[in-house]
Each structure stands twice: as C-alpha cells, then as structure tokens.
mmCIF file of C-alpha atoms in Angstrom:
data_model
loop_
_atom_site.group_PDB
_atom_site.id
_atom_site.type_symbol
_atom_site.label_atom_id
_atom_site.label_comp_id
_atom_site.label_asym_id
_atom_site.label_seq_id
_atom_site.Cartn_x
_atom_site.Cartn_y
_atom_site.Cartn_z
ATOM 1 C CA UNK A 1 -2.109 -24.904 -48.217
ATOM 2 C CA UNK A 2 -4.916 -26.373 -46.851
ATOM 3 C CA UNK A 3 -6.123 -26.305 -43.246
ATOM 4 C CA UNK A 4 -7.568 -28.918 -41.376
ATOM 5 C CA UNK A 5 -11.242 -28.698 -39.781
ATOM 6 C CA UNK A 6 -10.899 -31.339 -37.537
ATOM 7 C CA UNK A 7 -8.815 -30.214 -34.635
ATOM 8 C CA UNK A 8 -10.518 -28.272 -32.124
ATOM 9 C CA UNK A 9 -8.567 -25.971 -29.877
ATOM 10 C CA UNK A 10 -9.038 -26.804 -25.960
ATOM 11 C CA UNK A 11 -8.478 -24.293 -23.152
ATOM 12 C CA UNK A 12 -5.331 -24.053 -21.223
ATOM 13 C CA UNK A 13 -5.554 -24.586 -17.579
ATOM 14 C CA UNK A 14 -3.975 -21.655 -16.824
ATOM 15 C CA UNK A 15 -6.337 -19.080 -19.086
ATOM 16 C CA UNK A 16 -9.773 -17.697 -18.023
ATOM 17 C CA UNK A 17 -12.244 -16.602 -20.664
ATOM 18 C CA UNK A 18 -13.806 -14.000 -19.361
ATOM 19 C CA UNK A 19 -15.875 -11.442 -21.485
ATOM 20 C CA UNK A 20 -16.726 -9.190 -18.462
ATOM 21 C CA UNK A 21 -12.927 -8.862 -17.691
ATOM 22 C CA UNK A 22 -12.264 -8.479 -21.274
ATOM 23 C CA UNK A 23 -14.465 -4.987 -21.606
ATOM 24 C CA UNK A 24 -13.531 -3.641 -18.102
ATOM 25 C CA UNK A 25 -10.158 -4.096 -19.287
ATOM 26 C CA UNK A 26 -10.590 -2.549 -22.904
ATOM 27 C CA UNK A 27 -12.705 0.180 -21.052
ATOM 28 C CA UNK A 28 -9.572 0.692 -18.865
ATOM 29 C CA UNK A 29 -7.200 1.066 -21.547
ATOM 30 C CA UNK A 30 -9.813 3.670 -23.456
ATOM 31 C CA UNK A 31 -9.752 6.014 -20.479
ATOM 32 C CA UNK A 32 -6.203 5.553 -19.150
ATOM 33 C CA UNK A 33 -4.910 6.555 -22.943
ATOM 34 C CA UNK A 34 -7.930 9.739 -22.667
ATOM 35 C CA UNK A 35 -6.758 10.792 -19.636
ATOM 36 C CA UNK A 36 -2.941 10.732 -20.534
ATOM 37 C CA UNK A 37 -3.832 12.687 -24.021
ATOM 38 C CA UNK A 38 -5.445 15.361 -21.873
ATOM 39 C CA UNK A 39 -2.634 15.846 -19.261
ATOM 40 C CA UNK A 40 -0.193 16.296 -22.303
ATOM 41 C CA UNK A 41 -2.103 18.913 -23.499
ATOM 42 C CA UNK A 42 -2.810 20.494 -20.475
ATOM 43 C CA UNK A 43 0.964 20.689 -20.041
ATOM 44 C CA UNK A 44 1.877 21.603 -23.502
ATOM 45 C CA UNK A 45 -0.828 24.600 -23.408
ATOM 46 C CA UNK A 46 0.793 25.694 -19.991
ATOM 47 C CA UNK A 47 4.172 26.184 -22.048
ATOM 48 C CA UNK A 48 2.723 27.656 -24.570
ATOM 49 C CA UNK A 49 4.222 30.986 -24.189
ATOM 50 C CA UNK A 50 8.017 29.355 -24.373
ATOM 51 C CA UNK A 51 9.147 29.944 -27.842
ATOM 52 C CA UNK A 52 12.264 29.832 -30.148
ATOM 53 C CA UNK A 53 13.655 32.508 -31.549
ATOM 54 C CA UNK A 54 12.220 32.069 -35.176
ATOM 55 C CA UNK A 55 8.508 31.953 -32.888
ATOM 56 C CA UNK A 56 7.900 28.472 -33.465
ATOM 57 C CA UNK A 57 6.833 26.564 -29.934
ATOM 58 C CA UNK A 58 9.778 25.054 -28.272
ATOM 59 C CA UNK A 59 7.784 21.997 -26.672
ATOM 60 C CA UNK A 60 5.790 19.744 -29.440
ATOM 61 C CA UNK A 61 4.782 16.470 -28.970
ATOM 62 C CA UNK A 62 7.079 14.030 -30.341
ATOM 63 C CA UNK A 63 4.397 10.760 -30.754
ATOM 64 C CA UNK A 64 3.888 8.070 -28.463
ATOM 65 C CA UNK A 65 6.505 5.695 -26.143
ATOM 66 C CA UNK A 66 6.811 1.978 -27.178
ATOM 67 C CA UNK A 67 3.641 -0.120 -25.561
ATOM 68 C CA UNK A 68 3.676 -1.366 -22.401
ATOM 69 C CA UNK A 69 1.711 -3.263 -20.076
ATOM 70 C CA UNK A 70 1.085 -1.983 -16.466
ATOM 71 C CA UNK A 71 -0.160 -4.632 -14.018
ATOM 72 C CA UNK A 72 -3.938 -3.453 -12.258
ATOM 73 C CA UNK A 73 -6.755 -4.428 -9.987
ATOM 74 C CA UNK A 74 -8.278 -6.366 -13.105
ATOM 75 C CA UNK A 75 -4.932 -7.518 -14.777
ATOM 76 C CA UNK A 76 -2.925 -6.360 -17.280
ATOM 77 C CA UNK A 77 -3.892 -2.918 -19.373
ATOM 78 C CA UNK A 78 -1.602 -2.103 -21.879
ATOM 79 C CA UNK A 79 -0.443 1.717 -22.524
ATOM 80 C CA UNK A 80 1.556 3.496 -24.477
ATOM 81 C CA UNK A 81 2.860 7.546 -22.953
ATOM 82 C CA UNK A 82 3.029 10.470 -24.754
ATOM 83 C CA UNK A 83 6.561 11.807 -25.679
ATOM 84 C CA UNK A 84 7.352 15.777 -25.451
ATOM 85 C CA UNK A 85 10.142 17.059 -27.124
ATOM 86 C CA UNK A 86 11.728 20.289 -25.925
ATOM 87 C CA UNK A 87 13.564 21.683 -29.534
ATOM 88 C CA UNK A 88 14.797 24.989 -27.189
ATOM 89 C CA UNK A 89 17.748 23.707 -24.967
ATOM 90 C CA UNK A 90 20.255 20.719 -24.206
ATOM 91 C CA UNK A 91 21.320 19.373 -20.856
ATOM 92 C CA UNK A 92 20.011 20.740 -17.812
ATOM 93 C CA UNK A 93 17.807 23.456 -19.452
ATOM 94 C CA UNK A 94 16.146 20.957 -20.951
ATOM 95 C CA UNK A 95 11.906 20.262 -19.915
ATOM 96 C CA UNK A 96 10.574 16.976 -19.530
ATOM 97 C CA UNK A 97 7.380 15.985 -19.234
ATOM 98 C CA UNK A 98 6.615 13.383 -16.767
ATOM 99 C CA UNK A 99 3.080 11.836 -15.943
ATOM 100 C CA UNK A 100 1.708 11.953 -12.855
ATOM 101 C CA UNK A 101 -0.752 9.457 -13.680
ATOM 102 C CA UNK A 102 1.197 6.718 -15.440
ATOM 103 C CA UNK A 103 5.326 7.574 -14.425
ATOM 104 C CA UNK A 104 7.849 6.636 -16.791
ATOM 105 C CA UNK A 105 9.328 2.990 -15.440
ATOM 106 C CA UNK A 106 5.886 2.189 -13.753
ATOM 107 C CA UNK A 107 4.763 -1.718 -14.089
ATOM 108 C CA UNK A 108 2.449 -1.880 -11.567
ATOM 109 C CA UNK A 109 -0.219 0.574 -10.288
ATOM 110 C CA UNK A 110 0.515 1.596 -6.542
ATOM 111 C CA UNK A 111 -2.738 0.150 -5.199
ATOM 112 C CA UNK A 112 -0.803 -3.258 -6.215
ATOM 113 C CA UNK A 113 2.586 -2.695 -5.196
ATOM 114 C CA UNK A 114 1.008 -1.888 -1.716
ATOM 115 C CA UNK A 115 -1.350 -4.695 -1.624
ATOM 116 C CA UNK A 116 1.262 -7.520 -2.587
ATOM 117 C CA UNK A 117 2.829 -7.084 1.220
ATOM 118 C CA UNK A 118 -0.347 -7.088 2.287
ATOM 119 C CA UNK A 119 -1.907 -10.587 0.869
ATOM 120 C CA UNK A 120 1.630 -12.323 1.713
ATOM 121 C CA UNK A 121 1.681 -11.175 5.387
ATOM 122 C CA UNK A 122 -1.756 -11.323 6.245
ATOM 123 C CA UNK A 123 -2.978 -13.752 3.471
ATOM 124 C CA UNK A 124 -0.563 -16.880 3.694
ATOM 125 C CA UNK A 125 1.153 -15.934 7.041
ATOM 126 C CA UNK A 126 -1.709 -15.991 8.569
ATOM 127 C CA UNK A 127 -4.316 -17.498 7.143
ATOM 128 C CA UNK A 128 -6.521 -14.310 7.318
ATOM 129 C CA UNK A 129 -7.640 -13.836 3.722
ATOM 130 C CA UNK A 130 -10.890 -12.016 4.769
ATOM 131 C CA UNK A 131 -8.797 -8.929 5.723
ATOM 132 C CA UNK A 132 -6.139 -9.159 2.471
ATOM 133 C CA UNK A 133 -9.632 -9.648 -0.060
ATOM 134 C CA UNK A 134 -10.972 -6.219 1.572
ATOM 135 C CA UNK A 135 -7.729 -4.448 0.723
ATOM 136 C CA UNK A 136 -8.334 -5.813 -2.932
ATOM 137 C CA UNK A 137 -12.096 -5.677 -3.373
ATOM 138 C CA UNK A 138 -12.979 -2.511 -0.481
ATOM 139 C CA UNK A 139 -14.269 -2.970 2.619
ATOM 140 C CA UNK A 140 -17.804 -2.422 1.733
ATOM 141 C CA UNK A 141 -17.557 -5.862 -0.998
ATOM 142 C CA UNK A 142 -20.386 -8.149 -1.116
ATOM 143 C CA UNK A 143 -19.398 -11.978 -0.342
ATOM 144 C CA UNK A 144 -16.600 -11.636 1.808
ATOM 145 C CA UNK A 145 -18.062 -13.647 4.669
ATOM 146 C CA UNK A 146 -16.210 -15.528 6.868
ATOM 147 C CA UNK A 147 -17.873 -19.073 5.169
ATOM 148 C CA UNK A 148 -17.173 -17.623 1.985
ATOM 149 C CA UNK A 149 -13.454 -16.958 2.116
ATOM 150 C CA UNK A 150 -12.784 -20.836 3.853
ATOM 151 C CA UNK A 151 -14.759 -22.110 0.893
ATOM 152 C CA UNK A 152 -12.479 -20.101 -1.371
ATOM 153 C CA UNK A 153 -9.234 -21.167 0.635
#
C-alpha cells in the first residue's frame, strides 16, 4: 500500500500543543508511579512478619491495576495502582491495601474537586475570576492583575 505525501495534517481547534505541558505532565506521571511503588513497599515490609503456615509471606504483590487517568492541576496524568494480594485469609480477615495517595475510585485529585465549586460560584456567578485563578495558580502567581484577568475574560 502506498501512502500519500501530500496531505498535511492541520490542528484541531480544540487541541493545544504544548511541549512544556507535555514534560510536566510525563514528569508527573514518573513521580506519582515512584511514589506509589514506595508506599507499597513500605506497607508490604510493615507485614512482613505475617506468614503462612508453610513460612511463605502471606501479602505479595499481585502486579499492577488496569490504567487510568486521574484529572490534575496540569490535565490528565495517567496511573496505574499497585495490587496486594493477601494468600492468608478470606472474607473479613482479609488485608487490603489502600493508597493514601492515589485511592482506589479516585478521578480527580482533591485540589480539583474543591476548586470546581469554587470557579463556578465565584468565577461565572460573579464575574470575579481574579479570586477563582488564585485558588488554581496560588495566591502568590505572577499576572493575575486586575487588567490581566478582564483581558483574559
């Protein structure tokens, strides 16, 4: 089959190419997986002394959780967890380990889901964007000026 050189691919209206966003966000994904890897094992070497009675460890990790994508500050990162099995009990006896940095069902990060009140109420409601870009960007962000955010509204 052969392909044609002549068609050129334009952007979409609704894509931004970015390269900054691009590394922040594969930087992001590099430490969010680091950090989950080491509270695993910091959880797995706390249960270390739980054993089976042929003294093989009764909590091994058991790979990683399908990939997802969780919605940040600088767009989507996606993640996969870490999956613990406990090979010692059934039912109610059973361990689980759940991450406090990235929860099981999470989508969003918290910084968002508390935010996304925040731009509606004060944002459109209001009119008052200044105040909903400082709960996005900090309080101490450069360009926020009162001429900057009417020339960005």
């Amino acid at each position: 089959m052969t392909e044609t050189t002549n068609i050129v691919r334009l952007r979409q209206p609704d894509t931004i190419d970015d390269p900054l966003t691009d590394i922040l966000r594969a930087g992001a994904r590099q430490l969010l997986a680091q950090a989950i890897e080491i509270e695993a094992e910091a959880y797995l070497a706390s249960m270390r002394e739980l054993k089976l009675p042929d003294g093989r460890e009764r909590l091994v990790r058991h790979g990683h959780g399908p990939e997802r994508t969780i919605q940040t500050g600088i767009g989507p990162v996606a993640v996969s967890r870490v999956k613990i099995r406990d090979r010692g009990a059934a039912g109610e006896d059973r361990l689980r380990f759940s991450s406090a940095i990235l929860p099981k069902w999470a989508r969003r990060t918290r910084s968002l889901d508390a935010l996304l009140p925040i731009l509606y109420l004060r944002g459109l409601s209001t009119g008052d964007f200044q105040e909903a870009l400082a709960a996005l960007l900090g309080t101490d962000a450069p360009n926020l000026s009162p001429s900057v955010v009417t020339r960005l509204t």
